[in-house]
Short mmCIF file of C-alpha atoms and ligand atoms in Angstrom, two decimals:
data_model
loop_
_atom_site.label_atom_id
_atom_site.label_comp_id
_atom_site.label_asym_id
_atom_site.label_seq_id
_atom_site.Cartn_x
_atom_site.Cartn_y
_atom_site.Cartn_z
CA MET A 1 0.02 -0.08 -0.01
CA ARG A 2 2.85 2.10 1.33
CA ARG A 3 4.14 1.24 -2.48
CA LEU A 4 1.39 2.08 -4.36
CA GLY A 5 0.83 5.80 -1.98
CA THR A 6 4.98 6.67 -3.47
CA SER A 7 4.76 5.96 -6.46
CA PHE A 8 2.09 7.56 -6.85
CA ALA A 9 2.84 10.64 -4.98
CA ALA A 10 5.87 10.59 -7.06
CA GLY A 11 2.99 9.72 -10.34
CA ALA A 12 1.50 13.20 -9.36
CA ARG A 13 4.63 14.89 -8.82
CA GLU A 14 5.34 14.77 -12.31
CA LEU A 15 2.21 15.49 -13.46
CA VAL A 16 2.71 18.26 -11.35
CA GLU A 17 6.10 19.08 -12.79
CA GLY A 18 4.68 18.03 -16.39
CA LEU A 19 2.74 20.97 -16.24
CA TRP A 20 4.42 23.43 -15.15
CA ASP A 21 7.07 22.56 -17.58
CA GLY A 22 4.39 22.42 -20.10
CA LEU A 23 3.12 26.86 -19.24
CA TRP A 24 6.58 27.49 -18.68
CA ASP A 25 7.00 26.69 -22.59
CA GLY A 26 3.61 28.00 -22.94
CA LEU A 27 5.25 31.39 -21.31
CA TRP A 28 8.92 31.25 -22.02
CA PRO A 29 9.30 29.46 -25.26
CA GLN A 30 12.13 27.63 -25.98
CA ALA A 31 14.26 30.46 -28.08
CA CYS A 32 17.21 29.75 -31.06
CA TRP A 33 19.81 32.90 -29.36
CA ILE A 34 20.23 33.60 -33.29
CA CYS A 35 16.82 34.35 -34.36
CA GLY A 36 13.93 34.35 -32.71
CA ARG A 37 12.53 31.02 -33.80
CA ALA A 38 11.13 27.79 -31.78
CA ALA A 39 14.34 25.14 -30.76
CA GLY A 40 13.85 21.72 -30.16
CA ASP A 41 16.75 22.03 -28.00
CA GLY A 42 16.57 25.26 -26.87
CA LEU A 43 19.39 26.46 -27.88
CA ALA A 44 18.96 27.42 -31.52
CA CYS A 45 16.38 26.60 -34.74
CA VAL A 46 16.62 24.60 -38.12
CA ALA A 47 18.70 26.81 -39.71
CA HIS A 48 20.51 28.26 -37.12
CA ALA A 49 21.52 24.40 -36.06
CA LEU A 50 25.59 24.05 -34.26
CA PRO A 51 27.44 21.31 -35.62
CA ASP A 52 27.24 18.84 -33.23
CA PRO A 53 30.30 19.05 -31.88
CA THR A 54 31.05 15.32 -30.59
CA GLN A 55 31.15 14.56 -34.88
CA SER A 56 34.19 14.97 -36.85
CA ALA A 57 33.27 17.01 -40.23
CA GLY A 58 32.15 14.36 -42.18
CA ARG A 59 34.77 15.65 -45.33
CA PRO A 60 39.59 15.27 -44.51
CA LEU A 61 41.18 17.35 -43.24
CA CYS A 62 44.17 18.46 -42.35
CA ALA A 63 45.99 17.01 -38.91
CA ARG A 64 47.69 19.72 -38.52
CA CYS A 65 46.42 22.75 -39.44
CA GLY A 66 42.53 21.72 -40.15
CA ALA A 67 41.97 22.61 -43.81
CA ALA A 68 40.47 21.59 -46.33
CA LEU A 69 41.39 18.34 -48.07
CA ALA A 70 41.18 16.24 -51.42
CA PRO A 71 38.11 14.92 -51.01
CA ASP A 72 39.64 11.51 -52.03
CA LEU A 73 42.77 12.12 -49.75
CA PRO A 74 42.02 10.36 -45.77
CA ASP A 75 40.98 12.09 -43.22
CA GLY A 76 44.12 12.94 -40.78
CA GLU A 77 46.74 13.70 -44.04
CA THR A 78 48.57 16.04 -43.66
CA CYS A 79 48.61 19.17 -46.14
CA PRO A 80 51.34 19.81 -48.73
CA ASP A 81 51.79 23.32 -47.10
CA CYS A 82 51.58 22.12 -44.23
CA ARG A 83 55.14 19.34 -44.82
CA ALA A 84 56.21 22.56 -46.50
CA ARG A 85 56.45 23.80 -43.75
CA PRO A 86 55.24 23.10 -40.59
CA PRO A 87 52.95 25.35 -38.77
CA ALA A 88 54.48 26.48 -35.12
CA PHE A 89 51.21 24.71 -33.43
CA ARG A 90 50.10 20.83 -33.24
CA GLY A 91 47.07 20.70 -34.30
CA LEU A 92 44.24 22.60 -35.49
CA VAL A 93 40.11 21.86 -33.70
CA ALA A 94 37.94 24.05 -35.14
CA LEU A 95 33.46 23.44 -34.84
CA GLY A 96 32.93 24.04 -38.29
CA ASP A 97 33.68 25.19 -41.88
CA TYR A 98 33.30 29.11 -41.84
CA ALA A 99 32.21 28.80 -45.56
CA ALA A 100 30.52 25.32 -45.20
CA GLU A 101 28.38 26.17 -42.40
CA ALA A 102 25.93 28.27 -42.29
CA GLY A 103 24.13 28.49 -38.84
CA LEU A 104 27.27 28.57 -37.42
CA ARG A 105 28.50 31.86 -39.67
CA GLU A 106 25.42 33.08 -38.04
CA TRP A 107 25.92 32.45 -35.20
CA ILE A 108 29.82 34.22 -35.52
CA LEU A 109 28.53 36.45 -37.31
CA ALA A 110 26.19 37.94 -34.47
CA PHE A 111 29.56 37.05 -31.87
CA LYS A 112 31.55 39.03 -34.46
CA HIS A 113 30.08 42.51 -35.42
CA GLY A 114 26.22 41.95 -34.14
CA GLY A 115 27.62 43.15 -30.61
CA ARG A 116 26.22 39.27 -29.70
CA ARG A 117 28.89 38.95 -26.41
CA ASP A 118 26.14 36.86 -24.60
CA LEU A 119 27.30 34.60 -27.26
CA ALA A 120 30.57 33.66 -25.83
CA LEU A 121 28.12 31.38 -23.30
CA PRO A 122 27.38 28.11 -25.53
CA LEU A 123 29.89 28.91 -28.42
CA GLY A 124 32.38 28.08 -25.65
CA ARG A 125 30.41 25.05 -24.76
CA PHE A 126 29.47 23.91 -27.79
CA LEU A 127 34.04 24.54 -27.99
CA ALA A 128 34.51 23.33 -24.96
CA ALA A 129 32.78 19.77 -25.46
CA ARG A 130 34.66 19.77 -29.35
CA VAL A 131 37.72 20.26 -27.19
CA SER A 132 37.95 17.93 -24.35
CA PRO A 133 38.18 14.37 -25.65
CA LEU A 134 41.63 16.30 -27.34
CA VAL A 135 43.44 18.28 -24.56
CA ARG A 136 45.33 16.52 -22.26
CA ALA A 137 45.31 13.50 -24.37
CA ALA A 138 49.23 13.92 -25.01
CA GLU A 139 50.45 14.75 -22.42
CA PRO A 140 47.10 14.67 -19.65
CA GLU A 141 49.58 15.47 -16.99
CA ALA A 142 51.32 18.84 -18.61
CA PRO A 143 49.61 22.25 -16.87
CA ILE A 144 47.93 23.81 -19.46
CA VAL A 145 46.65 26.87 -20.54
CA LEU A 146 44.47 28.49 -22.71
CA VAL A 147 45.48 31.53 -24.48
CA PRO A 148 43.58 33.89 -27.00
CA VAL A 149 45.12 35.46 -29.52
CA PRO A 150 44.99 39.10 -28.61
CA LEU A 151 42.64 41.00 -29.92
CA HIS A 152 44.18 45.14 -30.73
CA PRO A 153 43.49 47.58 -28.40
CA TRP A 154 41.93 50.21 -30.90
CA ARG A 155 39.31 47.16 -32.29
CA ARG A 156 38.46 45.91 -28.80
CA MET A 157 36.85 49.75 -28.32
CA GLU A 158 35.50 49.73 -31.33
CA ARG A 159 33.39 46.05 -30.63
CA GLY A 160 33.57 47.17 -26.78
CA TYR A 161 34.75 43.41 -25.91
CA ASP A 162 37.51 40.72 -26.93
CA GLN A 163 35.43 38.34 -28.71
CA ALA A 164 38.21 35.95 -27.87
CA TRP A 165 38.82 36.90 -24.68
CA LEU A 166 35.57 35.79 -23.65
CA LEU A 167 35.76 32.53 -25.01
CA ALA A 168 39.00 31.75 -24.02
CA ARG A 169 37.01 32.39 -20.46
CA VAL A 170 33.83 29.55 -20.65
CA LEU A 171 36.48 27.32 -22.17
CA GLY A 172 38.49 28.00 -19.77
CA GLU A 173 35.42 27.99 -16.60
CA CYS A 174 34.28 24.26 -18.56
CA LEU A 175 37.67 23.02 -18.71
CA ASP A 176 38.60 23.48 -15.64
CA LEU A 177 41.93 25.27 -17.01
CA PRO A 178 43.81 28.40 -16.29
CA ALA A 179 42.22 31.09 -19.55
CA ARG A 180 45.12 33.36 -18.72
CA ARG A 181 46.55 37.70 -22.22
CA LEU A 182 49.53 35.87 -22.23
CA LEU A 183 50.46 38.12 -26.16
CA ARG A 184 49.32 41.08 -26.80
CA ARG A 185 49.41 42.98 -30.21
CA THR A 186 51.49 45.88 -30.79
CA ARG A 187 49.83 47.34 -33.85
CA TYR A 188 47.59 47.42 -36.18
CA THR A 189 47.38 45.39 -38.56
CA PRO A 190 44.57 45.24 -41.10
CA PRO A 191 42.41 41.68 -41.85
CA GLN A 192 45.28 40.64 -45.01
CA GLY A 193 44.26 37.99 -48.22
CA ASP A 194 47.52 35.57 -49.06
CA PRO A 195 47.97 34.08 -45.93
CA LEU A 196 51.09 32.14 -46.68
CA ALA A 197 53.03 35.75 -48.32
CA PRO A 198 56.18 35.94 -46.53
CA GLU A 199 55.38 39.32 -45.62
CA ARG A 200 52.34 38.53 -44.47
CA ARG A 201 53.98 36.41 -41.85
CA ALA A 202 56.94 39.27 -41.26
CA ASN A 203 54.11 41.26 -40.28
CA VAL A 204 52.14 39.26 -38.22
CA ARG A 205 55.71 37.51 -35.88
CA ARG A 206 56.56 42.21 -35.73
CA ALA A 207 53.10 42.83 -34.67
CA PHE A 208 52.99 41.10 -30.98
CA ALA A 209 54.81 40.48 -28.03
CA PRO A 210 54.30 37.64 -25.48
CA ALA A 211 53.23 39.11 -21.22
CA ARG A 212 55.42 39.81 -19.33
CA ALA A 213 53.98 37.05 -16.61
CA ALA A 214 54.05 34.65 -20.38
CA ARG A 215 56.96 32.80 -19.74
CA ARG A 216 56.30 31.75 -16.16
CA LEU A 217 52.90 30.67 -16.61
CA LEU A 218 54.72 28.91 -20.15
CA ASP A 219 56.95 26.57 -18.40
CA ARG A 220 57.43 24.14 -20.69
CA GLY A 221 53.40 23.32 -20.04
CA ALA A 222 50.87 23.35 -23.52
CA ALA A 223 48.76 25.76 -24.53
CA TRP A 224 45.56 25.96 -26.54
CA LEU A 225 45.16 29.45 -27.79
CA VAL A 226 41.80 30.54 -28.85
CA ASP A 227 40.22 32.18 -31.76
CA ASP A 228 37.27 32.52 -33.04
CA VAL A 229 37.96 31.99 -37.08
CA VAL A 230 41.30 30.35 -38.00
CA THR A 231 41.88 32.43 -41.77
CA SER A 232 44.69 31.15 -42.00
CA GLY A 233 47.36 29.46 -40.64
CA ALA A 234 49.21 32.42 -40.84
CA THR A 235 48.10 34.37 -37.58
CA ALA A 236 48.06 31.22 -35.98
CA ASP A 237 50.85 29.92 -36.88
CA ALA A 238 53.95 33.38 -35.31
CA PHE A 239 51.19 33.06 -32.53
CA ALA A 240 52.30 29.28 -31.32
CA ALA A 241 55.98 30.82 -32.43
CA ALA A 242 55.38 33.36 -29.95
CA LEU A 243 54.30 30.54 -26.92
CA CYS A 244 56.93 27.97 -27.51
CA GLY A 245 59.34 31.10 -27.50
CA ALA A 246 58.12 31.84 -24.12
CA GLY A 247 58.31 28.13 -22.94
CA ALA A 248 55.65 26.46 -24.08
CA LYS A 249 56.49 22.97 -24.67
CA HIS A 250 53.60 22.44 -27.03
CA VAL A 251 51.14 24.90 -28.54
CA ALA A 252 47.02 23.34 -30.74
CA VAL A 253 44.82 26.10 -31.64
CA ALA A 254 41.20 25.73 -30.34
CA CYS A 255 38.36 27.74 -32.52
CA LEU A 256 34.79 28.75 -33.49
CA ALA A 257 35.53 27.46 -37.14
CA ARG A 258 37.92 27.62 -40.22
CA ALA A 259 37.60 29.41 -42.40
ZN1 LIG B 1 17.05 30.03 -35.69
ZN1 LIG B 2 48.00 21.72 -43.11
#
């Protein structure tokens, strides 16, 4: 009888909770963070769905820089550029491809150029789910620090916030890792086209410096560079080289999208 009473009480509670949830959803429906339309998962509508962070891209990508490979190559090969001139970072992880993933692109545009700093939270969580299985794979015992790709103070003022720093902080909270601004821009560099031109590399290398605390915090540990979109390996390469120069044993890159 007691058991019947317990199960009845549990059933009633479930019913009340179900009704309450229904009422709650009716009052405040689960809306897409980007457009406000109905979102089945409470995050995004169908048009703005983010790529599943637990799935691979479904197309072959360079193991080193994350660039798309010819479709007939196996995933995880190294691209010709990385073979000819290996970048200073060991690998690059992205949530998706900037050109191919329209939903993800809308998120990034809103986050970077639409004033939507609040998107750092869901995007950072998604990125954490993508990075989490890899972050301690190389050297489980090594200390790890997350380093945002620095924004020049002018751009920071223009935008009102530093999106890579916001991402790095959410990532740090999710993965229980410290996030530190260990790189700083020393001069403004306009966005540039040709990714691998030597002038571009030189230009990027002159445009920033490691922060004073970098050597103490990196000290033979691993660093993960955090960025929103990696358009070419050149910037990430230059930052990774700087972190290695300041004492990091190895560097990898985590970004929202590879362009
Ligand atoms: Zn939407
Ligand atoms: Zn590559």
